[in-house]
CSV table of C-alpha atoms in Angstrom, one decimal:
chain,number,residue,atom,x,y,z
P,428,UNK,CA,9.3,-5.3,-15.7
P,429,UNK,CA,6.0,-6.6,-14.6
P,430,UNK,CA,8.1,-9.4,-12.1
P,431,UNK,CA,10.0,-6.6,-11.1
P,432,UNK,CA,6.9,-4.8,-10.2
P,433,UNK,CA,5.4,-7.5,-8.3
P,434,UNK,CA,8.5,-8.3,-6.3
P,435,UNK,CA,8.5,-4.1,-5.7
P,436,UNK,CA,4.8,-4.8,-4.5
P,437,UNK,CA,6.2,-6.9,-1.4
P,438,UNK,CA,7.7,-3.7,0.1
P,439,UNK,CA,4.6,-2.3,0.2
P,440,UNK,CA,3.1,-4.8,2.4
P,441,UNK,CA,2.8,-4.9,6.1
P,442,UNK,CA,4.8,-1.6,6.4
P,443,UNK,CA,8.0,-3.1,5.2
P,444,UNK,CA,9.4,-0.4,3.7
P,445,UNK,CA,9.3,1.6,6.8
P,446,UNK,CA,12.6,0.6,8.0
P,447,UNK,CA,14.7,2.5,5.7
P,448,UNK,CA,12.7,5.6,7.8
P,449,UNK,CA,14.6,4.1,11.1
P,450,UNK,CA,16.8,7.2,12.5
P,451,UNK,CA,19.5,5.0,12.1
P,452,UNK,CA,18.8,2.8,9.2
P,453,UNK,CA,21.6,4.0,7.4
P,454,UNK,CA,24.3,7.3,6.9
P,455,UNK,CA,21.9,9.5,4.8
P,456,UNK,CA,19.3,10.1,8.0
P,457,UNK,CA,20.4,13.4,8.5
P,458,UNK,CA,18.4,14.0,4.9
P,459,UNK,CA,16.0,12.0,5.3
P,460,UNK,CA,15.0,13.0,9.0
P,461,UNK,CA,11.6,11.3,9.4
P,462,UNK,CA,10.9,13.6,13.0
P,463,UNK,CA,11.1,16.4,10.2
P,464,UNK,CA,7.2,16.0,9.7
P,465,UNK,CA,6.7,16.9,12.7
P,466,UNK,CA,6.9,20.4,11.2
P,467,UNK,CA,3.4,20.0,9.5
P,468,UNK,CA,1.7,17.6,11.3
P,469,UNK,CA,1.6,18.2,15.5
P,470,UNK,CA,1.9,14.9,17.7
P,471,UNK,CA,1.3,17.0,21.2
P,472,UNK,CA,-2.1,17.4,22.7
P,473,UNK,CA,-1.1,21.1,22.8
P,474,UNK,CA,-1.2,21.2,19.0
P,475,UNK,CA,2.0,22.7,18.1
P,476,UNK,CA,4.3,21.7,15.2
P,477,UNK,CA,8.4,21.7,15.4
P,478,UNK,CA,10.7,18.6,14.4
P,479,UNK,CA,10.7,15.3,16.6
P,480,UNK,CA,13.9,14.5,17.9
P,481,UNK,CA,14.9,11.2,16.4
P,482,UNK,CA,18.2,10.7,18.0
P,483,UNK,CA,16.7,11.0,21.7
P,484,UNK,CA,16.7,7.9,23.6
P,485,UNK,CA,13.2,8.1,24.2
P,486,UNK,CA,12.7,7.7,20.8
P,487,UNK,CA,12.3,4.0,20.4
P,488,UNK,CA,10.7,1.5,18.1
P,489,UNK,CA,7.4,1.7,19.4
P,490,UNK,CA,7.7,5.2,19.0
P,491,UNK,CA,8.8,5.2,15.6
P,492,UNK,CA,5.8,2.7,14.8
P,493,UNK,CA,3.2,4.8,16.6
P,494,UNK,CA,4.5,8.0,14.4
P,495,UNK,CA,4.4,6.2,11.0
P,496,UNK,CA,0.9,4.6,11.6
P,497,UNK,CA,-0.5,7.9,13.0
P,498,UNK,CA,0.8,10.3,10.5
P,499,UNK,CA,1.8,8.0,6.9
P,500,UNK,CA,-0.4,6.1,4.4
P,501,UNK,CA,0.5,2.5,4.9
P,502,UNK,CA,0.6,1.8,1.3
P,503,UNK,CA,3.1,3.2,-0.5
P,504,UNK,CA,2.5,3.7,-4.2
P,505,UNK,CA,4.7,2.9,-6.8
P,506,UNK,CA,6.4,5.0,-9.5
P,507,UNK,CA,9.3,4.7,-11.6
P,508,UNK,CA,11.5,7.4,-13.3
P,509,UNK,CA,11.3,6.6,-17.4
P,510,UNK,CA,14.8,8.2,-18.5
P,511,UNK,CA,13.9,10.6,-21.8
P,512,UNK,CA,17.1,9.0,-23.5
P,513,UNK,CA,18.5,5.6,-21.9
P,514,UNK,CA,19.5,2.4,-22.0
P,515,UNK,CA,16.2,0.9,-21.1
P,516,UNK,CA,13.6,4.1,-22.5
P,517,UNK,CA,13.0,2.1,-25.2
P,518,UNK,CA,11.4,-0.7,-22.8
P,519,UNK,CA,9.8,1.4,-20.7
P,520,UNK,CA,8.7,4.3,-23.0
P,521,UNK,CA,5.7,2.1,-23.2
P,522,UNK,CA,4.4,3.3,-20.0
P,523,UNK,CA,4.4,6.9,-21.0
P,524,UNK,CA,2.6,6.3,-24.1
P,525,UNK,CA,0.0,4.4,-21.8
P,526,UNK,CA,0.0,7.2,-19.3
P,527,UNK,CA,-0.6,9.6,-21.7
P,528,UNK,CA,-4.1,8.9,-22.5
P,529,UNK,CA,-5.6,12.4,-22.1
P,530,UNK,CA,-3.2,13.7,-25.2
P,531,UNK,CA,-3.1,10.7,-27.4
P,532,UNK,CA,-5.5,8.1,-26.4
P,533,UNK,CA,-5.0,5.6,-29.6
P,534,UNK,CA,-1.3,5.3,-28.3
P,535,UNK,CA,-2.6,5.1,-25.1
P,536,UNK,CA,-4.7,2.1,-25.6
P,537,UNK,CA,-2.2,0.7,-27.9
P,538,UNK,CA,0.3,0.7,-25.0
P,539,UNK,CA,-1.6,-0.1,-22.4
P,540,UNK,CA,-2.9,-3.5,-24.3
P,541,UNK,CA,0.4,-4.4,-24.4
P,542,UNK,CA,0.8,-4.0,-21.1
P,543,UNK,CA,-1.9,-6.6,-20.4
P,544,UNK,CA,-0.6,-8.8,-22.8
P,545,UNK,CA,2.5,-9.3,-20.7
P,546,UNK,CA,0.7,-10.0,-17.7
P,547,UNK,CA,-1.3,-12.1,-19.2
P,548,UNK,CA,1.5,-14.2,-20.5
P,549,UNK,CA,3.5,-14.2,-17.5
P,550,UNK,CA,0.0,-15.5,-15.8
P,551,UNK,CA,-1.4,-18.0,-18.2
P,552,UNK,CA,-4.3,-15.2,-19.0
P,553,UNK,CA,-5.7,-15.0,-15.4
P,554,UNK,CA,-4.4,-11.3,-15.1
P,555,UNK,CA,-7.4,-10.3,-17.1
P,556,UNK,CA,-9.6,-12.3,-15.7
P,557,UNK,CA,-8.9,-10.8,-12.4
P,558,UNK,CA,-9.2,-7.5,-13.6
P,559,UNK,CA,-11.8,-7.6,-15.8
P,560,UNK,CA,-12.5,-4.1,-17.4
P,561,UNK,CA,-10.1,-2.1,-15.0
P,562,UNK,CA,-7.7,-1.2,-17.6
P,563,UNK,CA,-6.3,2.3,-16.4
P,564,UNK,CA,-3.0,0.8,-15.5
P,565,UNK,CA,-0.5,3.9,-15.1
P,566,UNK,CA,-0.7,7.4,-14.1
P,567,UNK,CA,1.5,10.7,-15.2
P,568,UNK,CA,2.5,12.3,-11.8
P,569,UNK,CA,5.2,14.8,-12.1
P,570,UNK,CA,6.1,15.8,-15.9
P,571,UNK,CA,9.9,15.4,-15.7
P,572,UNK,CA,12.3,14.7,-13.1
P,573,UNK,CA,16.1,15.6,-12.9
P,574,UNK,CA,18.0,12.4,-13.1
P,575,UNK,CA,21.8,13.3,-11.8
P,576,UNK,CA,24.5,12.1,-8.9
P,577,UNK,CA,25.6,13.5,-5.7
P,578,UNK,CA,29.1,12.9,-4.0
P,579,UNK,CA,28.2,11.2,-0.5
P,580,UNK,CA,29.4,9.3,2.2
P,581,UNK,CA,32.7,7.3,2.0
P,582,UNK,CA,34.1,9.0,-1.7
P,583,UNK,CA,30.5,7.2,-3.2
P,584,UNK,CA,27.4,8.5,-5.4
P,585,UNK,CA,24.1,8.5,-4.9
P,586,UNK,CA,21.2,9.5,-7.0
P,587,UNK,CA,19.8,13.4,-6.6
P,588,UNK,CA,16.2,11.8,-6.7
P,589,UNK,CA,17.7,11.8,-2.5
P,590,UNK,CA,16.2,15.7,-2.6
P,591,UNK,CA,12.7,14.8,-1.7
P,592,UNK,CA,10.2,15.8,0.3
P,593,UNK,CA,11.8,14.8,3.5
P,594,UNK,CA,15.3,16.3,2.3
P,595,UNK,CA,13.2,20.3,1.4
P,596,UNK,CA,11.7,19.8,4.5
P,597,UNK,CA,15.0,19.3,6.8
P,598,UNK,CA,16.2,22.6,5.0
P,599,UNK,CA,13.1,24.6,6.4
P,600,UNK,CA,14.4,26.0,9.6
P,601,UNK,CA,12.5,28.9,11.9
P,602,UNK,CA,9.0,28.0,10.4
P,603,UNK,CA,9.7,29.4,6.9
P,604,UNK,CA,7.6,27.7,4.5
P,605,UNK,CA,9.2,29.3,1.5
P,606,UNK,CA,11.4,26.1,-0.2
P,607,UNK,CA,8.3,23.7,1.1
P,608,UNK,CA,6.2,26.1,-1.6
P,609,UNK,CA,8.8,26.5,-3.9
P,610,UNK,CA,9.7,22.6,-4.0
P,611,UNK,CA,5.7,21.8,-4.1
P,612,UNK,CA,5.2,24.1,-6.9
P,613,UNK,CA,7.8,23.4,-8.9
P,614,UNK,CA,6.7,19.8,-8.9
P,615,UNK,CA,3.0,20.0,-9.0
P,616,UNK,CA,1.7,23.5,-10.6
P,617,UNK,CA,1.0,22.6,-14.4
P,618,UNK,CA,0.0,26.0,-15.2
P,619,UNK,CA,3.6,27.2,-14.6
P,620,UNK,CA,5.6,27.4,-17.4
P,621,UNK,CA,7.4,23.7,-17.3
P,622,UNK,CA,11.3,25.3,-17.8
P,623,UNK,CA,10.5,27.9,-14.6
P,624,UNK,CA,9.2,25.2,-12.8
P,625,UNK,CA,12.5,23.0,-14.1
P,626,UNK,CA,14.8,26.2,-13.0
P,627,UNK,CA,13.4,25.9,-9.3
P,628,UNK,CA,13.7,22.7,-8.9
P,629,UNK,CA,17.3,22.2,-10.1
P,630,UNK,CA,18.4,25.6,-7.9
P,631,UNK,CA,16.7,23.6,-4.3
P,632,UNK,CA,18.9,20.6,-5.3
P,633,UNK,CA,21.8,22.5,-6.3
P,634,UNK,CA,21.3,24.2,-2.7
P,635,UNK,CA,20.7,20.8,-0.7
P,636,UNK,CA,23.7,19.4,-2.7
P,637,UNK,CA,26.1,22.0,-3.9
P,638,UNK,CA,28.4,19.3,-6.1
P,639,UNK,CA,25.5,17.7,-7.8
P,640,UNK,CA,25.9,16.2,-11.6
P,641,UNK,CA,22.9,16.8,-13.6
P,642,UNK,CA,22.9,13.9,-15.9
P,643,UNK,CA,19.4,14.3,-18.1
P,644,UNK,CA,15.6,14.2,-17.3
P,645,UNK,CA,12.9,11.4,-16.7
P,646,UNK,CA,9.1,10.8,-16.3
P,647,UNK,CA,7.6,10.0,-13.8
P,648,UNK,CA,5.3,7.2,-14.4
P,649,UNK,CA,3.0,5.8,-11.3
P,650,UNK,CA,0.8,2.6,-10.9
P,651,UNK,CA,-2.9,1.8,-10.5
P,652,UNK,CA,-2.6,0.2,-6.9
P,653,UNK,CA,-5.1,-2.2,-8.2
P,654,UNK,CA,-3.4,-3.3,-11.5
P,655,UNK,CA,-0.6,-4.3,-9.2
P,656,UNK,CA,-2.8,-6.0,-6.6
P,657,UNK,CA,-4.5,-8.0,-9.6
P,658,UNK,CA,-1.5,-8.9,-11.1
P,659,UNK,CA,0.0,-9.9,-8.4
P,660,UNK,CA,-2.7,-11.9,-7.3
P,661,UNK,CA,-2.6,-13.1,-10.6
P,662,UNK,CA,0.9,-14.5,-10.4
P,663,UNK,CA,-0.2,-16.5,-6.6
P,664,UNK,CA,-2.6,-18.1,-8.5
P,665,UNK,CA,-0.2,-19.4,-11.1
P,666,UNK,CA,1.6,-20.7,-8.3
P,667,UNK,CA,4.3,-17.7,-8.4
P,668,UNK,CA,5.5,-16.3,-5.1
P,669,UNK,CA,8.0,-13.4,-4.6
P,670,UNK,CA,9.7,-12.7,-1.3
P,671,UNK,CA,11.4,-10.3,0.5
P,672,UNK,CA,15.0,-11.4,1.5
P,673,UNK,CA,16.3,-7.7,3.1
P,674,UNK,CA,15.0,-5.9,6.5
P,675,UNK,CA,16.0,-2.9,4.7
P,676,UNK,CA,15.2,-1.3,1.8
P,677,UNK,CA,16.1,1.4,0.7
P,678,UNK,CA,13.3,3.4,-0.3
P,679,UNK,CA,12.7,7.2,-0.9
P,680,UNK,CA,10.3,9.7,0.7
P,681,UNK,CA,7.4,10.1,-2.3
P,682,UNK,CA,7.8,14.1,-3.1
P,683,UNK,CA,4.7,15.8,-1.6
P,684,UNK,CA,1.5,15.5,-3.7
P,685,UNK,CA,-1.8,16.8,-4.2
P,686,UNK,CA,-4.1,15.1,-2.5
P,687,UNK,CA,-5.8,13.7,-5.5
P,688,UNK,CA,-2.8,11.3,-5.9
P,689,UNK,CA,-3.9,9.6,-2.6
P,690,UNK,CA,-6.9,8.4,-4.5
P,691,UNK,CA,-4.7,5.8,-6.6
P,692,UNK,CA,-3.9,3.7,-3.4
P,693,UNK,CA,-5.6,1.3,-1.8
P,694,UNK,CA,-8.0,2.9,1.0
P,695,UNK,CA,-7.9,6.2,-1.2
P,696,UNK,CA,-5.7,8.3,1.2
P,697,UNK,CA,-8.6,8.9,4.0
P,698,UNK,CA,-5.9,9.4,6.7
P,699,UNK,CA,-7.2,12.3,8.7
P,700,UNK,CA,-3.5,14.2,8.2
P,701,UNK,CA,-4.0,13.9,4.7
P,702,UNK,CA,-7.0,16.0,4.1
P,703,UNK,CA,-7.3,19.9,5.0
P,704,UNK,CA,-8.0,21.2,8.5
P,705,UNK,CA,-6.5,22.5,11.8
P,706,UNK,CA,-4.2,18.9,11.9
P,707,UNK,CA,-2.7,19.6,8.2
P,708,UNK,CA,0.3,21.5,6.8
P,709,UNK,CA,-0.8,25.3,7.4
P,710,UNK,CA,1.0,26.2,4.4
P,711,UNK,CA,-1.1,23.5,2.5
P,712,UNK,CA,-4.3,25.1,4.4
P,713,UNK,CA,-3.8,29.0,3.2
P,714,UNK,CA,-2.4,28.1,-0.1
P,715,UNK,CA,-5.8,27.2,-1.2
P,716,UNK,CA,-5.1,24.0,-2.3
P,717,UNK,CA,-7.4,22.0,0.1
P,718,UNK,CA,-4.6,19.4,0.6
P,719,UNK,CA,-2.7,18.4,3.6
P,720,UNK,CA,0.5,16.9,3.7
P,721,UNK,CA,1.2,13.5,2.1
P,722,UNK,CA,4.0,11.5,2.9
C-alpha cells in the first residue's frame, strides 16, 4: 500500500492528472464535462456563470490549461475507498482505525504506528526521520460511500464512484441548484441522520444512472499531503524512484467539499475560487457555509 501510494503521488505532480479532464480524453466526457464549472465559477469579465463549451474549436489546449490553473487546486489529494466487507478490508481497515482518532484514540495510535512502521521499513527508517513528530497520517472525509457498477460504453462496467461532483453538476440545467445541495448534503452534513443522507445519495445516482448495481458500502479514507510528501521523499533518498509510464490517467473529479478539507494539501487551498465571495458558488455563498466551490 504505501508504494502504491507513492507511485499514486506522481499523478499529483506537475498537473498530470489533468489530462483525464481533456474534453476528449476518453468516452465518459459527456459526465465528466470539465466546462460544467463554469456554472459556479465565471471566467468572463462580465461576471456571469453558464457552462463553457468544451467541444468548440476555440477551445484548445491552452485554453484548457488556462481554465484548470485559474479555477483548480493544483494538488490533488488522495483518498481511497476502504470496502466495509472485502477482499482487501482486512489490509486496509488499518487506515480507518487510524483515522478514527477522535472516537477511539488508543486504536488510533495503535494503527497509525503501524503505519509508520511500514514506511519505515520500506525506507531503512528515514521516513521518520523526515517527519519527525508529524504523525497525523490519514483523515475521515465522507463516512461511507456506495461502492456499485454501471453499464457503459461498448457492453462494459464502470464503477458508480463515476457520480461525482462533475457528473451532479452536468445534471443541473436552468440554474437550479437543487441536486448540487442535495448531492453536497448528502455527502458532507454529519448532523443528518447518516441512512437519510445514504437515501439521497443512492436516489442522484440511481437518476444519473438508472441501471446501476449497488454492490456494498466503503470509507472514505484521505491522506496528510505531507505524510505522502515525506514518505516519498523518504523513498528518493533510499535511492527509490517511481515513474509515470501513461499520459492518461484516469482519475475522478473529488466530490465537492467543505472548504476545511483544502487545508490537508499542500498550499492549504488559498485559491481565490475556493474561498467565499462574489467569484464563488452562489449556492455555497447563501447556504451559509462560508465555502466556495472546490474541485
Amino acid at each position: 500500500l504505501p508504494l502504491n501510494l507513492s507511485t499514486a503521488s506522481l499523478v499529483c505532480q506537475n498537473w498530470n492528472w489533468k489530462g483525464a479532464f481533456q474534453p476528449k480524453a476518453e468516452g465518459r466526457q459527456r459526465m465528466h464535462d470539465i466546462g460544467q464549472i463554469g456554472k459556479e465559477i465565471s471566467f468572463t469579465n462580465d461576471g456571469e456563470m453558464g457552462p463553457i463549451d468544451t467541444s468548440s474549436n476555440t477551445f484548445d489546449n491552452a485554453a484548457f490549461a488556462q481554465m484548470m490553473q485559474a479555477a483548480v487546486e493544483p494538488t490533488p489529494l488522495i483518498s481511497i475507498d476502504v470496502e466495509e466487507g472485502g477482499p482487501l478490508t482486512w489490509l486496509q481497515a488499518v487506515l480507518i482505525r487510524a483515522a478514527n482518532a477522535a472516537t477511539d484514540p488508543e486504536a488510533a495510535r495503535e494503527a497509525t504506528e503501524s503505519i509508520i512502521a511500514a514506511a519505515d521499513n520500506l525506507t531503512n527508517g528515514r521516513y521518520s526521520s523526515i517527519a519527525g513528530q508529524n504523525n497525523q497520517i490519514v483523515y475521515v472525509d465522507v463516512q461511507r460511500i456506495h461502492n456499485g457498477r454501471y453499464p457503459a460504453e461498448n457492453g462494459t462496467e464502470r464503477s458508480i464512484a463515476d457520480v461525482d461532483y462533475l457528473a451532479v453538476l452536468s445534471r443541473n440545467t436552468g440554474g437550479d441548484n437543487t441536486i448540487i445541495q442535495k448531492w453536497h448534503w448528502s455527502l458532507y452534513d454529519q448532523n443528518a441522520p447518516e441512512g437519510a443522507r445514504l437515501v439521497e445519495r443512492e436516489n442522484i445516482i440511481r437518476a444519473i444512472c438508472p441501471d446501476a448495481v449497488f454492490t456494498g458500502m466503503s470509507r472514505r479514507i484521505t491522506f496528510n499531503t505531507q505524510f505522502v510528501y515525506d514518505f516519498c521523499t523518504a523513498l528518493m533518498g533510499e535511492g527509490i524512484h517511481m515513474e509515470v509510464d501513461t499520459p492518461q490517467i484516469d482519475v475522478r473529479a473529488n466530490n465537492r467539499a467543505d472548504v476545511n478539507y483544502a487545508n490537508f494539501s499542500m498550499g492549504g487551498g488559498q485559491n481565490q475560487f475556493f474561498g467565499s465571495g462574489p467569484m464563488s458558488s452562489p449556492y455555497m455563498n447563501q447556504s451559509g457555509m462560508n465555502a466556495g466551490p472546490r474541485f
